[in-house]
Coordinates of N, CA and C in Angstrom, one line a residue:
M258 N 46.3 -74.1 0.2 CA 45.1 -73.8 0.9 C 44.0 -73.3 0.0
A259 N 44.4 -72.5 -1.0 CA 43.3 -72.0 -1.9 C 42.7 -73.1 -2.7
Q260 N 43.5 -74.1 -3.0 CA 42.9 -75.3 -3.7 C 41.9 -76.0 -2.9
T261 N 42.1 -76.1 -1.6 CA 41.2 -76.8 -0.7 C 39.9 -75.9 -0.6
S262 N 40.1 -74.6 -0.5 CA 38.9 -73.7 -0.5 C 38.1 -73.8 -1.7
T263 N 38.7 -73.9 -2.9 CA 38.0 -74.0 -4.2 C 37.3 -75.4 -4.2
W264 N 37.9 -76.4 -3.8 CA 37.3 -77.7 -3.8 C 36.0 -77.7 -2.9
L265 N 36.2 -77.1 -1.7 CA 35.1 -77.0 -0.7 C 34.0 -76.2 -1.3
D266 N 34.3 -75.0 -1.8 CA 33.3 -74.1 -2.4 C 32.5 -74.8 -3.5
D267 N 33.2 -75.6 -4.4 CA 32.6 -76.3 -5.5 C 31.7 -77.4 -4.9
S268 N 32.2 -78.1 -3.9 CA 31.4 -79.2 -3.4 C 30.1 -78.7 -2.7
V269 N 30.2 -77.6 -2.0 CA 29.1 -77.0 -1.3 C 28.1 -76.5 -2.4
A270 N 28.6 -75.9 -3.4 CA 27.7 -75.3 -4.5 C 27.0 -76.5 -5.1
R271 N 27.6 -77.6 -5.4 CA 26.9 -78.7 -6.0 C 25.8 -79.3 -5.1
W272 N 26.2 -79.4 -3.8 CA 25.2 -79.9 -2.8 C 24.0 -78.9 -2.7
E273 N 24.3 -77.6 -2.6 CA 23.2 -76.6 -2.6 C 22.3 -76.7 -3.8
T274 N 22.9 -76.9 -5.0 CA 22.1 -77.0 -6.2 C 21.2 -78.2 -6.1
Q275 N 21.7 -79.4 -5.7 CA 20.8 -80.6 -5.6 C 19.7 -80.4 -4.5
L276 N 20.1 -79.7 -3.4 CA 19.1 -79.5 -2.4 C 18.0 -78.6 -2.9
R277 N 18.4 -77.5 -3.6 CA 17.4 -76.6 -4.2 C 16.5 -77.3 -5.2
K278 N 17.1 -78.2 -6.0 CA 16.3 -78.9 -7.0 C 15.2 -79.8 -6.3
G279 N 15.6 -80.3 -5.2 CA 14.7 -81.2 -4.4 C 13.5 -80.6 -3.8
V280 N 13.6 -79.3 -3.6 CA 12.5 -78.6 -2.9 C 11.7 -77.7 -3.9
L281 N 12.1 -77.6 -5.1 CA 11.4 -76.6 -6.0 C 10.0 -77.0 -6.3
E282 N 9.6 -78.2 -6.3 CA 8.2 -78.6 -6.5 C 7.4 -78.0 -5.3
L283 N 7.9 -78.2 -4.1 CA 7.2 -77.7 -2.9 C 7.1 -76.2 -3.0
V284 N 8.2 -75.5 -3.3 CA 8.2 -74.1 -3.4 C 7.2 -73.6 -4.4
I285 N 7.1 -74.2 -5.6 CA 6.1 -73.8 -6.6 C 4.7 -74.0 -6.1
L286 N 4.4 -75.2 -5.5 CA 3.1 -75.5 -5.0 C 2.7 -74.5 -3.8
L287 N 3.7 -74.2 -3.0 CA 3.4 -73.2 -1.9 C 3.0 -71.9 -2.5
S288 N 3.8 -71.4 -3.5 CA 3.5 -70.1 -4.0 C 2.2 -70.1 -4.8
L289 N 1.9 -71.1 -5.6 CA 0.6 -71.2 -6.3 C -0.5 -71.5 -5.4
G290 N -0.3 -72.1 -4.2 CA -1.3 -72.4 -3.2 C -2.0 -71.1 -2.7
E291 N -1.2 -70.0 -2.7 CA -1.8 -68.7 -2.3 C -2.8 -68.2 -3.2
R292 N -2.5 -68.2 -4.5 CA -3.4 -67.7 -5.6 C -2.7 -68.1 -6.9
E293 N -3.5 -68.0 -8.0 CA -3.0 -68.3 -9.3 C -2.0 -67.2 -9.7
K294 N -1.0 -67.6 -10.5 CA 0.0 -66.6 -11.0 C 0.5 -67.0 -12.4
Y295 N 1.0 -66.0 -13.1 CA 1.6 -66.4 -14.4 C 3.1 -66.6 -14.2
G296 N 3.7 -67.1 -15.1 CA 5.1 -67.6 -15.0 C 6.1 -66.5 -14.4
F297 N 6.2 -65.3 -15.0 CA 7.1 -64.3 -14.5 C 6.7 -63.9 -13.1
E298 N 5.5 -63.8 -12.8 CA 5.0 -63.4 -11.5 C 5.4 -64.5 -10.5
L299 N 5.3 -65.7 -10.8 CA 5.8 -66.8 -10.0 C 7.3 -66.7 -9.7
I300 N 8.1 -66.6 -10.8 CA 9.5 -66.5 -10.6 C 9.9 -65.3 -9.7
S301 N 9.4 -64.1 -10.0 CA 9.8 -62.9 -9.3 C 9.3 -63.0 -7.8
G302 N 8.1 -63.6 -7.6 CA 7.5 -63.7 -6.3 C 8.4 -64.6 -5.4
I303 N 8.8 -65.7 -6.0 CA 9.7 -66.6 -5.2 C 11.0 -65.9 -4.9
A304 N 11.6 -65.2 -5.9 CA 12.9 -64.5 -5.7 C 12.7 -63.4 -4.6
N305 N 11.6 -62.7 -4.6 CA 11.4 -61.6 -3.7 C 11.3 -62.1 -2.3
R306 N 10.7 -63.3 -2.1 CA 10.4 -63.8 -0.7 C 11.4 -64.8 -0.2
S307 N 12.4 -65.1 -1.0 CA 13.4 -66.1 -0.6 C 14.7 -65.8 -1.2
S308 N 15.7 -66.6 -0.9 CA 17.0 -66.5 -1.6 C 17.1 -67.4 -2.8
L309 N 16.0 -68.0 -3.2 CA 16.0 -68.9 -4.4 C 15.8 -68.0 -5.6
E310 N 16.7 -68.2 -6.5 CA 16.6 -67.5 -7.8 C 16.3 -68.6 -8.9
L311 N 15.2 -68.5 -9.6 CA 14.8 -69.4 -10.6 C 14.8 -68.8 -12.0
S312 N 15.3 -69.6 -12.9 CA 15.3 -69.1 -14.3 C 14.1 -69.7 -15.0
E313 N 13.7 -69.1 -16.2 CA 12.6 -69.6 -17.0 C 13.0 -71.1 -17.4
G314 N 14.2 -71.3 -17.7 CA 14.7 -72.7 -18.1 C 14.5 -73.7 -17.0
T315 N 14.4 -73.3 -15.8 CA 14.2 -74.2 -14.7 C 12.7 -74.4 -14.4
I316 N 12.0 -73.3 -14.3 CA 10.7 -73.3 -13.8 C 9.6 -73.9 -14.8
Y317 N 9.8 -73.5 -16.1 CA 8.8 -74.0 -17.0 C 8.7 -75.5 -17.2
P318 N 9.9 -76.2 -17.3 CA 9.8 -77.6 -17.4 C 9.2 -78.2 -16.1
L319 N 9.4 -77.6 -14.9 CA 8.8 -78.1 -13.7 C 7.3 -77.9 -13.8
L320 N 6.8 -76.7 -14.2 CA 5.4 -76.4 -14.4 C 4.7 -77.4 -15.3
L321 N 5.4 -77.7 -16.4 CA 4.9 -78.7 -17.3 C 4.7 -80.1 -16.7
R322 N 5.7 -80.5 -15.9 CA 5.7 -81.8 -15.3 C 4.6 -81.8 -14.2
L323 N 4.5 -80.7 -13.4 CA 3.4 -80.6 -12.4 C 2.0 -80.7 -13.0
A324 N 1.9 -80.1 -14.2 CA 0.6 -80.1 -14.9 C 0.3 -81.5 -15.4
K325 N 1.3 -82.2 -15.9 CA 1.1 -83.6 -16.3 C 0.7 -84.5 -15.2
E326 N 1.2 -84.2 -14.0 CA 0.9 -85.0 -12.8 C -0.4 -84.5 -12.1
D327 N -1.1 -83.6 -12.8 CA -2.4 -83.1 -12.3 C -2.3 -82.4 -10.9
L328 N -1.1 -81.8 -10.7 CA -0.9 -81.1 -9.4 C -1.2 -79.6 -9.6
I329 N -1.0 -79.1 -10.9 CA -1.4 -77.7 -11.2 C -2.2 -77.7 -12.5
Q330 N -2.9 -76.6 -12.8 CA -3.5 -76.5 -14.1 C -3.2 -75.1 -14.6
S331 N -3.5 -74.9 -15.9 CA -3.2 -73.5 -16.4 C -4.4 -73.1 -17.3
R332 N -4.4 -71.8 -17.5 CA -5.4 -71.2 -18.3 C -4.8 -69.9 -19.0
L333 N -5.2 -69.6 -20.2 CA -4.7 -68.4 -20.9 C -5.7 -67.3 -20.6
A334 N -5.1 -66.1 -20.4 CA -6.0 -64.9 -20.2 C -5.2 -63.7 -20.7
Q335 N -5.9 -62.7 -21.1 CA -5.3 -61.5 -21.6 C -4.4 -60.9 -20.5
G336 N -3.2 -60.5 -20.9 CA -2.3 -59.8 -20.0 C -2.6 -58.3 -20.0
D337 N -1.9 -57.6 -19.1 CA -2.1 -56.1 -19.0 C -1.6 -55.5 -20.3
G338 N -0.6 -56.0 -21.0 CA -0.1 -55.4 -22.2 C -0.8 -55.9 -23.5
G339 N -1.8 -56.7 -23.3 CA -2.5 -57.2 -24.5 C -2.2 -58.6 -24.9
A340 N -0.9 -59.0 -24.6 CA -0.5 -60.4 -24.9 C -1.1 -61.4 -23.9
P341 N -1.6 -62.5 -24.4 CA -2.1 -63.5 -23.4 C -1.0 -64.0 -22.5
R342 N -1.5 -64.3 -21.3 CA -0.5 -64.9 -20.3 C -1.1 -66.2 -19.9
K343 N -0.2 -67.2 -19.5 CA -0.7 -68.4 -19.0 C -0.6 -68.4 -17.5
Y344 N -1.8 -68.5 -16.8 CA -1.9 -68.5 -15.4 C -1.9 -69.9 -14.9
Y345 N -1.2 -70.1 -13.8 CA -1.1 -71.5 -13.2 C -1.8 -71.4 -11.8
S346 N -2.5 -72.5 -11.5 CA -3.1 -72.7 -10.1 C -3.0 -74.1 -9.7
V347 N -3.2 -74.3 -8.4 CA -3.1 -75.7 -7.8 C -4.4 -76.4 -8.0
T348 N -4.4 -77.6 -8.4 CA -5.6 -78.4 -8.6 C -6.0 -79.0 -7.2
P349 N -7.2 -79.6 -7.1 CA -7.5 -80.3 -5.8 C -6.5 -81.4 -5.4
H350 N -6.1 -82.1 -6.4 CA -5.1 -83.2 -6.2 C -3.8 -82.5 -5.7
G351 N -3.4 -81.4 -6.3 CA -2.2 -80.6 -6.0 C -2.3 -80.1 -4.5
R352 N -3.5 -79.7 -4.1 CA -3.6 -79.2 -2.7 C -3.4 -80.4 -1.7
Q353 N -3.9 -81.6 -2.1 CA -3.6 -82.8 -1.2 C -2.1 -83.0 -1.2
M354 N -1.5 -83.0 -2.3 CA -0.1 -83.2 -2.4 C 0.7 -82.2 -1.6
L355 N 0.3 -80.9 -1.7 CA 0.9 -79.8 -1.0 C 0.8 -80.0 0.5
A356 N -0.3 -80.4 1.0 CA -0.5 -80.7 2.4 C 0.4 -81.8 2.9
A357 N 0.5 -82.9 2.1 CA 1.4 -84.0 2.5 C 2.9 -83.6 2.4
M358 N 3.2 -82.8 1.4 CA 4.6 -82.4 1.3 C 5.0 -81.4 2.4
T359 N 4.0 -80.6 2.8 CA 4.3 -79.6 3.9 C 4.6 -80.4 5.2
I360 N 3.8 -81.4 5.5 CA 4.0 -82.3 6.6 C 5.4 -83.0 6.5
G361 N 5.7 -83.5 5.4 CA 7.0 -84.2 5.2 C 8.1 -83.2 5.3
W362 N 8.0 -82.0 4.8 CA 9.0 -81.0 4.9 C 9.3 -80.6 6.4
A363 N 8.2 -80.4 7.2 CA 8.3 -80.1 8.6 C 9.0 -81.2 9.4
K364 N 8.7 -82.5 9.1 CA 9.4 -83.6 9.7 C 10.9 -83.6 9.3
L365 N 11.2 -83.4 8.1 CA 12.6 -83.4 7.6 C 13.4 -82.3 8.3
V366 N 12.8 -81.1 8.3 CA 13.5 -79.9 9.0 C 13.7 -80.2 10.4
A367 N 12.7 -80.7 11.1 CA 12.9 -81.1 12.5 C 13.9 -82.1 12.8
S368 N 14.0 -83.1 11.9 CA 15.0 -84.2 12.0 C 16.4 -83.6 11.8
V369 N 16.6 -82.8 10.8 CA 17.9 -82.2 10.6 C 18.3 -81.3 11.7
E370 N 17.4 -80.5 12.2 CA 17.7 -79.6 13.3 C 18.1 -80.4 14.5
A371 N 17.4 -81.5 14.8 CA 17.7 -82.3 15.9 C 19.1 -82.9 15.8
L372 N 19.5 -83.3 14.6 CA 20.8 -83.8 14.4 C 21.9 -82.8 14.5
A373 N 21.5 -81.5 14.1 CA 22.5 -80.4 14.1 C 22.7 -79.9 15.5
T374 N 21.9 -80.3 16.5 CA 22.1 -79.8 17.9 C 22.9 -80.9 18.6
P375 N 24.0 -80.5 19.2 CA 24.9 -81.4 19.9 C 24.1 -82.2 21.0
E376 N 24.4 -83.4 21.1 CA 23.6 -84.3 22.1 C 23.6 -83.8 23.5
N377 N 24.6 -83.1 24.0 CA 24.7 -82.7 25.3 C 23.8 -81.4 25.6
N378 N 23.3 -80.8 24.5 CA 22.4 -79.6 24.6 C 20.9 -80.0 24.6
Q379 N 20.6 -81.3 24.5 CA 19.2 -81.7 24.3 C 18.5 -81.8 25.7

């Protein structure tokens, strides 16, 4: 029985990892859509408001890719401690993408919730 539980736990963990990877772009754009943020502020803000925990090794490659796709932009500014910080914000193109992704996400959630509801309860 323990072996089955381990297999199930491992399978669910892999599925959750893939699901999380699939929504991280949306999560980043949602967070930056509120206002510009620097990397650590972005990571900690997402962690504080959700159950998603992001590492620097996960978020910075995503930020780089989003910047290459012209969905976000960055600027260097003096930090509180004197060291410069890179602040990220959503571009106009990124705002269009965020709007489309938000609609797509709402449709996906509604579809999954409809399938999760037994047919005799509809």
